[in-house]
Tab-separated table of N, CA and C in Angstrom:
chain	number	residue	atom	x	y	z
A	1	MET	N	-11.683	42.015	66.753
A	1	MET	CA	-11.136	40.766	66.373
A	1	MET	C	-11.262	39.702	67.455
A	2	ARG	N	-11.663	38.464	67.091
A	2	ARG	CA	-11.824	37.394	68.033
A	2	ARG	C	-10.630	36.533	67.997
A	3	ARG	N	-10.374	35.915	69.176
A	3	ARG	CA	-9.260	34.975	69.325
A	3	ARG	C	-9.656	33.934	70.367
A	4	ILE	N	-9.394	32.718	70.053
A	4	ILE	CA	-9.473	31.561	71.010
A	4	ILE	C	-8.176	31.339	71.622
A	5	THR	N	-8.189	31.223	72.998
A	5	THR	CA	-6.884	31.072	73.729
A	5	THR	C	-6.989	30.043	74.771
A	6	THR	N	-5.857	29.368	74.974
A	6	THR	CA	-5.713	28.449	76.082
A	6	THR	C	-4.509	28.912	76.979
A	7	GLU	N	-4.008	30.146	76.595
A	7	GLU	CA	-2.885	30.640	77.359
A	7	GLU	C	-3.376	31.146	78.760
A	8	ASN	N	-2.396	31.030	79.740
A	8	ASN	CA	-2.766	31.616	81.092
A	8	ASN	C	-3.922	30.827	81.743
A	9	GLN	N	-3.823	29.520	81.878
A	9	GLN	CA	-4.904	28.769	82.416
A	9	GLN	C	-5.431	29.246	83.717
A	10	GLU	N	-4.498	29.754	84.690
A	10	GLU	CA	-4.908	30.242	85.942
A	10	GLU	C	-5.851	31.491	85.788
A	11	ASP	N	-5.482	32.356	84.869
A	11	ASP	CA	-6.298	33.533	84.579
A	11	ASP	C	-7.693	33.125	84.039
A	12	LEU	N	-7.689	32.189	83.110
A	12	LEU	CA	-8.890	31.747	82.510
A	12	LEU	C	-9.748	31.074	83.579
A	13	ARG	N	-9.223	30.202	84.374
A	13	ARG	CA	-9.965	29.569	85.497
A	13	ARG	C	-10.566	30.569	86.516
A	14	ASN	N	-9.731	31.568	86.790
A	14	ASN	CA	-10.223	32.588	87.716
A	14	ASN	C	-11.317	33.351	87.117
A	15	TRP	N	-11.298	33.698	85.825
A	15	TRP	CA	-12.339	34.472	85.124
A	15	TRP	C	-13.634	33.583	85.112
A	16	LEU	N	-13.453	32.261	84.856
A	16	LEU	CA	-14.640	31.386	84.827
A	16	LEU	C	-15.257	31.263	86.196
A	17	SER	N	-14.448	31.138	87.185
A	17	SER	CA	-14.911	31.164	88.606
A	17	SER	C	-15.670	32.396	88.989
A	18	LYS	N	-15.068	33.576	88.723
A	18	LYS	CA	-15.659	34.851	89.045
A	18	LYS	C	-16.946	35.045	88.330
A	19	THR	N	-16.927	34.838	86.973
A	19	THR	CA	-18.076	35.087	86.175
A	19	THR	C	-19.222	34.084	86.416
A	20	GLY	N	-18.857	32.857	86.760
A	20	GLY	CA	-19.909	31.866	86.931
A	20	GLY	C	-20.263	31.693	88.425
A	21	SER	N	-19.570	32.452	89.346
A	21	SER	CA	-19.904	32.402	90.788
A	21	SER	C	-19.740	31.031	91.320
A	22	ILE	N	-18.767	30.201	90.824
A	22	ILE	CA	-18.485	28.904	91.359
A	22	ILE	C	-16.949	28.745	91.366
A	23	GLU	N	-16.392	28.254	92.369
A	23	GLU	CA	-14.959	28.064	92.470
A	23	GLU	C	-14.594	26.739	91.748
A	24	TYR	N	-13.753	26.806	90.754
A	24	TYR	CA	-13.350	25.590	90.020
A	24	TYR	C	-11.920	25.164	90.548
A	25	PRO	N	-11.741	23.874	90.505
A	25	PRO	CA	-10.466	23.354	91.004
A	25	PRO	C	-9.319	23.595	90.012
A	26	ASP	N	-8.091	23.567	90.540
A	26	ASP	CA	-6.820	23.847	89.686
A	26	ASP	C	-6.768	22.877	88.544
A	27	THR	N	-7.378	21.733	88.601
A	27	THR	CA	-7.382	20.742	87.531
A	27	THR	C	-8.302	21.110	86.380
A	28	THR	N	-9.079	22.204	86.507
A	28	THR	CA	-9.937	22.606	85.373
A	28	THR	C	-9.136	23.123	84.311
A	29	MET	N	-9.352	22.662	83.106
A	29	MET	CA	-8.736	23.101	81.882
A	29	MET	C	-9.657	23.986	81.128
A	30	CYS	N	-9.160	25.134	80.529
A	30	CYS	CA	-10.056	26.225	80.022
A	30	CYS	C	-9.622	26.547	78.589
A	31	ILE	N	-10.722	26.968	77.860
A	31	ILE	CA	-10.557	27.615	76.554
A	31	ILE	C	-11.286	28.946	76.684
A	32	GLY	N	-10.575	30.060	76.296
A	32	GLY	CA	-11.194	31.379	76.429
A	32	GLY	C	-11.462	31.954	75.001
A	33	GLN	N	-12.459	32.801	75.021
A	33	GLN	CA	-12.826	33.593	73.749
A	33	GLN	C	-12.561	34.974	74.092
A	34	GLU	N	-11.614	35.629	73.349
A	34	GLU	CA	-11.348	37.054	73.445
A	34	GLU	C	-11.948	37.845	72.287
A	35	LYS	N	-12.376	39.046	72.635
A	35	LYS	CA	-12.797	39.939	71.572
A	35	LYS	C	-12.032	41.259	71.820
A	36	ASN	N	-11.374	41.672	70.791
A	36	ASN	CA	-10.493	42.876	70.935
A	36	ASN	C	-9.616	42.849	72.176
A	37	GLY	N	-9.028	41.676	72.481
A	37	GLY	CA	-8.094	41.537	73.648
A	37	GLY	C	-8.777	41.386	74.958
A	38	GLU	N	-10.081	41.330	75.009
A	38	GLU	CA	-10.730	41.157	76.252
A	38	GLU	C	-11.470	39.841	76.335
A	39	LEU	N	-11.348	39.129	77.403
A	39	LEU	CA	-12.138	37.878	77.589
A	39	LEU	C	-13.626	38.122	77.615
A	40	ILE	N	-14.394	37.413	76.794
A	40	ILE	CA	-15.796	37.497	76.804
A	40	ILE	C	-16.443	36.176	77.172
A	41	ALA	N	-15.719	35.100	77.153
A	41	ALA	CA	-16.224	33.743	77.511
A	41	ALA	C	-15.145	32.774	77.882
A	42	VAL	N	-15.388	31.864	78.779
A	42	VAL	CA	-14.498	30.853	79.121
A	42	VAL	C	-15.309	29.528	79.230
A	43	VAL	N	-14.757	28.523	78.644
A	43	VAL	CA	-15.307	27.122	78.778
A	43	VAL	C	-14.296	26.303	79.527
A	44	GLY	N	-14.809	25.698	80.594
A	44	GLY	CA	-13.841	24.923	81.516
A	44	GLY	C	-14.298	23.465	81.488
A	45	TYR	N	-13.240	22.532	81.707
A	45	TYR	CA	-13.497	21.083	81.764
A	45	TYR	C	-12.866	20.609	82.993
A	46	ASN	N	-13.593	19.721	83.706
A	46	ASN	CA	-13.050	19.118	84.902
A	46	ASN	C	-13.643	17.797	85.260
A	47	ASN	N	-13.386	17.213	86.313
A	47	ASN	CA	-13.858	15.882	86.713
A	47	ASN	C	-13.663	14.838	85.636
A	48	PHE	N	-12.394	14.793	85.235
A	48	PHE	CA	-11.985	13.783	84.161
A	48	PHE	C	-12.092	12.422	84.587
A	49	THR	N	-12.610	11.566	83.726
A	49	THR	CA	-12.475	10.141	83.851
A	49	THR	C	-12.076	9.651	82.437
A	50	PRO	N	-11.731	8.351	82.359
A	50	PRO	CA	-11.262	7.895	80.969
A	50	PRO	C	-12.366	8.007	79.916
A	51	ASN	N	-13.658	8.057	80.297
A	51	ASN	CA	-14.650	8.169	79.300
A	51	ASN	C	-15.502	9.420	79.304
A	52	ALA	N	-15.244	10.378	80.278
A	52	ALA	CA	-16.112	11.529	80.420
A	52	ALA	C	-15.397	12.702	81.111
A	53	CYS	N	-15.955	13.899	80.900
A	53	CYS	CA	-15.498	15.042	81.647
A	53	CYS	C	-16.752	15.943	81.738
A	54	GLN	N	-16.684	16.859	82.734
A	54	GLN	CA	-17.680	17.899	82.855
A	54	GLN	C	-17.273	19.194	82.121
A	55	ILE	N	-18.268	19.887	81.552
A	55	ILE	CA	-18.141	21.158	80.920
A	55	ILE	C	-18.837	22.239	81.697
A	56	HIS	N	-18.239	23.430	81.789
A	56	HIS	CA	-18.784	24.583	82.434
A	56	HIS	C	-18.563	25.846	81.514
A	57	VAL	N	-19.526	26.673	81.451
A	57	VAL	CA	-19.418	27.908	80.490
A	57	VAL	C	-19.804	29.139	81.277
A	58	ALA	N	-19.045	30.167	81.066
A	58	ALA	CA	-19.456	31.518	81.562
A	58	ALA	C	-19.086	32.475	80.480
A	59	SER	N	-19.996	33.578	80.340
A	59	SER	CA	-19.733	34.569	79.358
A	59	SER	C	-20.179	35.890	79.874
A	60	SER	N	-19.652	36.983	79.360
A	60	SER	CA	-20.028	38.323	79.748
A	60	SER	C	-20.658	39.052	78.568
A	61	ASN	N	-20.882	38.387	77.520
A	61	ASN	CA	-21.288	38.968	76.356
A	61	ASN	C	-22.338	38.111	75.628
A	62	ILE	N	-23.471	38.633	75.164
A	62	ILE	CA	-24.472	37.824	74.502
A	62	ILE	C	-24.004	37.224	73.180
A	63	TYR	N	-23.024	37.858	72.567
A	63	TYR	CA	-22.545	37.424	71.289
A	63	TYR	C	-21.118	36.730	71.448
A	64	TRP	N	-20.985	35.816	72.238
A	64	TRP	CA	-19.664	35.233	72.544
A	64	TRP	C	-19.408	33.971	71.735
A	65	LEU	N	-20.423	33.361	71.193
A	65	LEU	CA	-20.200	31.968	70.577
A	65	LEU	C	-20.170	32.162	69.034
A	66	ASN	N	-19.159	31.528	68.443
A	66	ASN	CA	-19.069	31.435	66.993
A	66	ASN	C	-18.657	30.015	66.591
A	67	LYS	N	-18.609	29.836	65.309
A	67	LYS	CA	-18.317	28.398	64.793
A	67	LYS	C	-16.929	27.920	65.175
A	68	ALA	N	-15.972	28.829	65.176
A	68	ALA	CA	-14.611	28.367	65.487
A	68	ALA	C	-14.505	27.981	66.927
A	69	LEU	N	-15.133	28.708	67.752
A	69	LEU	CA	-15.143	28.312	69.207
A	69	LEU	C	-15.939	27.040	69.457
A	70	LEU	N	-17.059	26.834	68.730
A	70	LEU	CA	-17.848	25.618	68.853
A	70	LEU	C	-16.963	24.417	68.533
A	71	HIS	N	-16.204	24.576	67.435
A	71	HIS	CA	-15.317	23.375	67.086
A	71	HIS	C	-14.306	23.168	68.185
A	72	ALA	N	-13.712	24.262	68.697
A	72	ALA	CA	-12.706	24.114	69.802
A	72	ALA	C	-13.289	23.466	71.084
A	73	ILE	N	-14.532	23.946	71.394
A	73	ILE	CA	-15.171	23.425	72.595
A	73	ILE	C	-15.283	21.916	72.535
A	74	PHE	N	-15.659	21.319	71.421
A	74	PHE	CA	-15.858	19.923	71.324
A	74	PHE	C	-14.652	19.124	70.910
A	75	ASP	N	-13.672	19.772	70.143
A	75	ASP	CA	-12.495	19.144	69.742
A	75	ASP	C	-11.628	18.738	70.985
A	76	TYR	N	-11.480	19.568	71.916
A	76	TYR	CA	-10.702	19.288	73.084
A	76	TYR	C	-11.140	17.980	73.799
A	77	PRO	N	-12.329	17.855	74.235
A	77	PRO	CA	-12.693	16.671	74.968
A	77	PRO	C	-12.780	15.437	74.137
A	78	PHE	N	-13.351	15.543	72.909
A	78	PHE	CA	-13.594	14.424	72.115
A	78	PHE	C	-12.324	13.919	71.362
A	79	ASN	N	-11.560	14.872	70.732
A	79	ASN	CA	-10.382	14.425	69.976
A	79	ASN	C	-9.129	14.465	70.686
A	80	ILE	N	-8.931	15.347	71.593
A	80	ILE	CA	-7.660	15.356	72.443
A	80	ILE	C	-7.716	14.403	73.635
A	81	LEU	N	-8.786	14.558	74.376
A	81	LEU	CA	-8.951	13.732	75.606
A	81	LEU	C	-9.473	12.370	75.274
A	82	GLU	N	-10.193	12.254	74.105
A	82	GLU	CA	-10.840	11.070	73.606
A	82	GLU	C	-11.912	10.518	74.555
A	83	VAL	N	-12.638	11.431	75.233
A	83	VAL	CA	-13.782	10.982	76.007
A	83	VAL	C	-14.953	10.629	75.145
A	84	LYS	N	-15.845	9.829	75.654
A	84	LYS	CA	-17.021	9.470	74.896
A	84	LYS	C	-18.283	10.323	75.186
A	85	VAL	N	-18.176	11.009	76.302
A	85	VAL	CA	-19.359	11.851	76.716
A	85	VAL	C	-18.881	13.112	77.491
A	86	ILE	N	-19.523	14.275	77.249
A	86	ILE	CA	-19.298	15.380	78.024
A	86	ILE	C	-20.630	15.692	78.835
A	87	ILE	N	-20.362	15.998	80.135
A	87	ILE	CA	-21.419	16.083	81.070
A	87	ILE	C	-21.546	17.596	81.414
A	88	ALA	N	-22.752	18.111	81.296
A	88	ALA	CA	-23.046	19.558	81.654
A	88	ALA	C	-24.026	19.551	82.855
A	89	PRO	N	-23.499	19.883	84.068
A	89	PRO	CA	-24.429	19.978	85.249
A	89	PRO	C	-24.935	21.477	85.276
A	90	ILE	N	-26.269	21.593	85.289
A	90	ILE	CA	-26.842	22.920	85.129
A	90	ILE	C	-28.003	23.164	86.179
A	91	CYS	N	-28.075	24.274	86.876
A	91	CYS	CA	-29.210	24.531	87.676
A	91	CYS	C	-30.389	24.608	86.858
A	92	LYS	N	-31.489	23.953	87.377
A	92	LYS	CA	-32.731	23.861	86.720
A	92	LYS	C	-33.294	25.333	86.408
A	93	ASP	N	-32.937	26.301	87.159
A	93	ASP	CA	-33.430	27.652	86.957
A	93	ASP	C	-32.618	28.449	85.884
A	94	ASN	N	-31.541	27.837	85.436
A	94	ASN	CA	-30.643	28.490	84.464
A	94	ASN	C	-31.118	28.256	83.039
A	95	TYR	N	-32.221	28.944	82.711
A	95	TYR	CA	-32.924	28.710	81.423
A	95	TYR	C	-31.991	28.943	80.208
A	96	LYS	N	-31.195	29.981	80.292
A	96	LYS	CA	-30.357	30.309	79.090
A	96	LYS	C	-29.314	29.133	78.815
A	97	SER	N	-28.768	28.582	79.942
A	97	SER	CA	-27.714	27.556	79.681
A	97	SER	C	-28.396	26.233	79.286
A	98	LEU	N	-29.584	25.937	79.779
A	98	LEU	CA	-30.351	24.843	79.374
A	98	LEU	C	-30.756	24.952	77.856
A	99	GLN	N	-31.162	26.111	77.527
A	99	GLN	CA	-31.588	26.396	76.097
A	99	GLN	C	-30.294	26.190	75.153
A	100	LEU	N	-29.227	26.764	75.627
A	100	LEU	CA	-27.989	26.693	74.799
A	100	LEU	C	-27.519	25.167	74.616
A	101	CYS	N	-27.634	24.419	75.761
A	101	CYS	CA	-27.219	23.028	75.639
A	101	CYS	C	-28.126	22.276	74.744
A	102	ARG	N	-29.444	22.544	74.802
A	102	ARG	CA	-30.365	21.801	73.901
A	102	ARG	C	-30.111	22.231	72.446
A	103	LYS	N	-29.842	23.402	72.202
A	103	LYS	CA	-29.604	23.906	70.740
A	103	LYS	C	-28.284	23.275	70.249
A	104	LEU	N	-27.339	23.041	71.109
A	104	LEU	CA	-26.030	22.466	70.669
A	104	LEU	C	-26.155	20.901	70.556
A	105	GLY	N	-27.218	20.312	71.018
A	105	GLY	CA	-27.456	18.871	70.899
A	105	GLY	C	-27.291	18.060	72.148
A	106	PHE	N	-26.991	18.751	73.286
A	106	PHE	CA	-26.999	17.921	74.459
A	106	PHE	C	-28.350	17.378	74.825
A	107	GLU	N	-28.384	16.276	75.486
A	107	GLU	CA	-29.598	15.605	75.939
A	107	GLU	C	-29.746	15.614	77.387
A	108	GLN	N	-30.894	15.787	77.979
A	108	GLN	CA	-31.118	15.701	79.389
A	108	GLN	C	-31.221	14.265	79.811
A	109	VAL	N	-30.394	13.878	80.824
A	109	VAL	CA	-30.392	12.508	81.296
A	109	VAL	C	-30.827	12.391	82.766
A	110	ALA	N	-30.831	13.528	83.541
A	110	ALA	CA	-31.236	13.472	84.885
A	110	ALA	C	-31.758	14.748	85.393
A	111	ASP	N	-32.678	14.715	86.383
A	111	ASP	CA	-33.179	15.882	87.142
A	111	ASP	C	-33.074	15.483	88.611
A	112	ILE	N	-32.140	16.084	89.315
A	112	ILE	CA	-31.838	15.736	90.648
A	112	ILE	C	-32.170	16.835	91.592
A	113	PRO	N	-33.332	16.578	92.328
A	113	PRO	CA	-33.813	17.606	93.296
A	113	PRO	C	-32.663	18.000	94.293
A	114	TYR	N	-32.533	19.316	94.516
A	114	TYR	CA	-31.540	19.831	95.443
A	114	TYR	C	-30.069	19.497	95.128
A	115	GLY	N	-29.815	19.036	93.874
A	115	GLY	CA	-28.472	18.588	93.494
A	115	GLY	C	-27.523	19.738	93.100
A	116	HIS	N	-28.067	20.938	92.981
A	116	HIS	CA	-27.227	22.134	92.620
A	116	HIS	C	-27.204	23.097	93.844
A	117	GLN	N	-26.124	23.785	93.985
A	117	GLN	CA	-26.113	24.759	95.125
A	117	GLN	C	-27.221	25.749	95.015
A	118	ASP	N	-27.783	25.987	93.902
A	118	ASP	CA	-28.920	26.932	93.782
A	118	ASP	C	-30.266	26.369	93.576
A	119	GLY	N	-30.386	25.057	93.687
A	119	GLY	CA	-31.638	24.406	93.528
A	119	GLY	C	-31.521	23.021	92.897
A	120	ASP	N	-32.453	22.650	92.077
A	120	ASP	CA	-32.397	21.357	91.387
A	120	ASP	C	-31.327	21.366	90.365
A	121	LEU	N	-30.813	20.134	90.066
A	121	LEU	CA	-29.676	19.998	89.100
A	121	LEU	C	-30.225	19.165	87.939
A	122	ILE	N	-30.003	19.749	86.694
A	122	ILE	CA	-30.257	19.086	85.525
A	122	ILE	C	-28.952	18.594	84.922
A	123	VAL	N	-28.863	17.361	84.535
A	123	VAL	CA	-27.664	16.804	83.977
A	123	VAL	C	-27.946	16.545	82.476
A	124	MET	N	-27.156	17.241	81.639
A	124	MET	CA	-27.189	17.187	80.179
A	124	MET	C	-25.876	16.527	79.703
A	125	VAL	N	-26.015	15.737	78.691
A	125	VAL	CA	-24.865	15.060	78.083
A	125	VAL	C	-24.745	15.267	76.555
A	126	MET	N	-23.520	15.304	76.160
A	126	MET	CA	-23.286	15.248	74.702
A	126	MET	C	-22.353	14.014	74.453
A	127	LYS	N	-22.816	13.118	73.653
A	127	LYS	CA	-22.120	11.909	73.255
A	127	LYS	C	-21.289	12.217	72.001
A	128	ARG	N	-20.076	11.674	71.912
A	128	ARG	CA	-19.268	12.046	70.792
A	128	ARG	C	-19.942	11.640	69.453
A	129	ASN	N	-20.613	10.511	69.402
A	129	ASN	CA	-21.198	10.145	68.156
A	129	ASN	C	-22.427	10.954	67.828
A	130	ARG	N	-22.921	11.790	68.662
A	130	ARG	CA	-24.092	12.669	68.380
A	130	ARG	C	-23.637	14.135	68.206
A	131	CYS	N	-22.374	14.424	68.299
A	131	CYS	CA	-21.827	15.800	68.261
A	131	CYS	C	-21.783	16.236	66.778
A	132	LEU	N	-22.488	17.376	66.420
A	132	LEU	CA	-22.468	17.887	65.145
A	132	LEU	C	-21.374	18.910	64.985
A	133	TRP	N	-20.620	19.231	66.068
A	133	TRP	CA	-19.704	20.385	66.044
A	133	TRP	C	-18.176	19.952	65.833
A	134	LEU	N	-17.962	18.704	65.657
A	134	LEU	CA	-16.565	18.266	65.437
A	134	LEU	C	-16.251	18.545	63.958
A	135	TYR	N	-15.011	19.017	63.742
A	135	TYR	CA	-14.560	19.428	62.425
A	135	TYR	C	-14.548	18.127	61.579
A	136	GLN	N	-15.181	18.208	60.444
A	136	GLN	CA	-15.291	17.032	59.516
A	136	GLN	C	-14.283	17.170	58.314
A	137	GLY	N	-13.630	18.202	58.154
A	137	GLY	CA	-12.745	18.380	56.993
A	137	GLY	C	-13.515	18.875	55.789
A	138	ASP	N	-12.853	18.895	54.695
A	138	ASP	CA	-13.552	19.314	53.459
A	138	ASP	C	-14.322	18.273	52.736
C-alpha cells in the first residue's frame, strides 16, 4: 500500500539528504512516498522566494512515482505556496533526472559549466501555467 506523507519533516529531509548525497537545509519542506510503511521517495523544496522555489527528488525504487504523488508534488508549490515557477537544478550527467523532468514538462533554461558539485549544472523550470499535473477537478 502506498501513502503520501508530510509527517516528520526532519526524517524526510534526512532521508532526502542521505539518498541524494546532498545536505539540505532545515528550511527544506518535504513530501514523502511510502510503500508498505517504508520510504521509497522524497521530494524536497527550498530556496523559497515569492515567485519561485527549488525542487529536489531522491528515490530508492524505480517504481516510486504515481499520479497521486504527481498531483501532490505540484500542488504544494503552485497552490499552497502560490509560486509561479519551480526550479530544478540538476547535474548534467544525471540523465535519469533530466529525462524525468523533461517527461513531466520541465523546460531547460540554462547550462552552467561547473555549476554543480559534480560537474555542469542544468537548470530546468516548470511554470505554473504549463503544469499538466495540477488537479483540475471533475
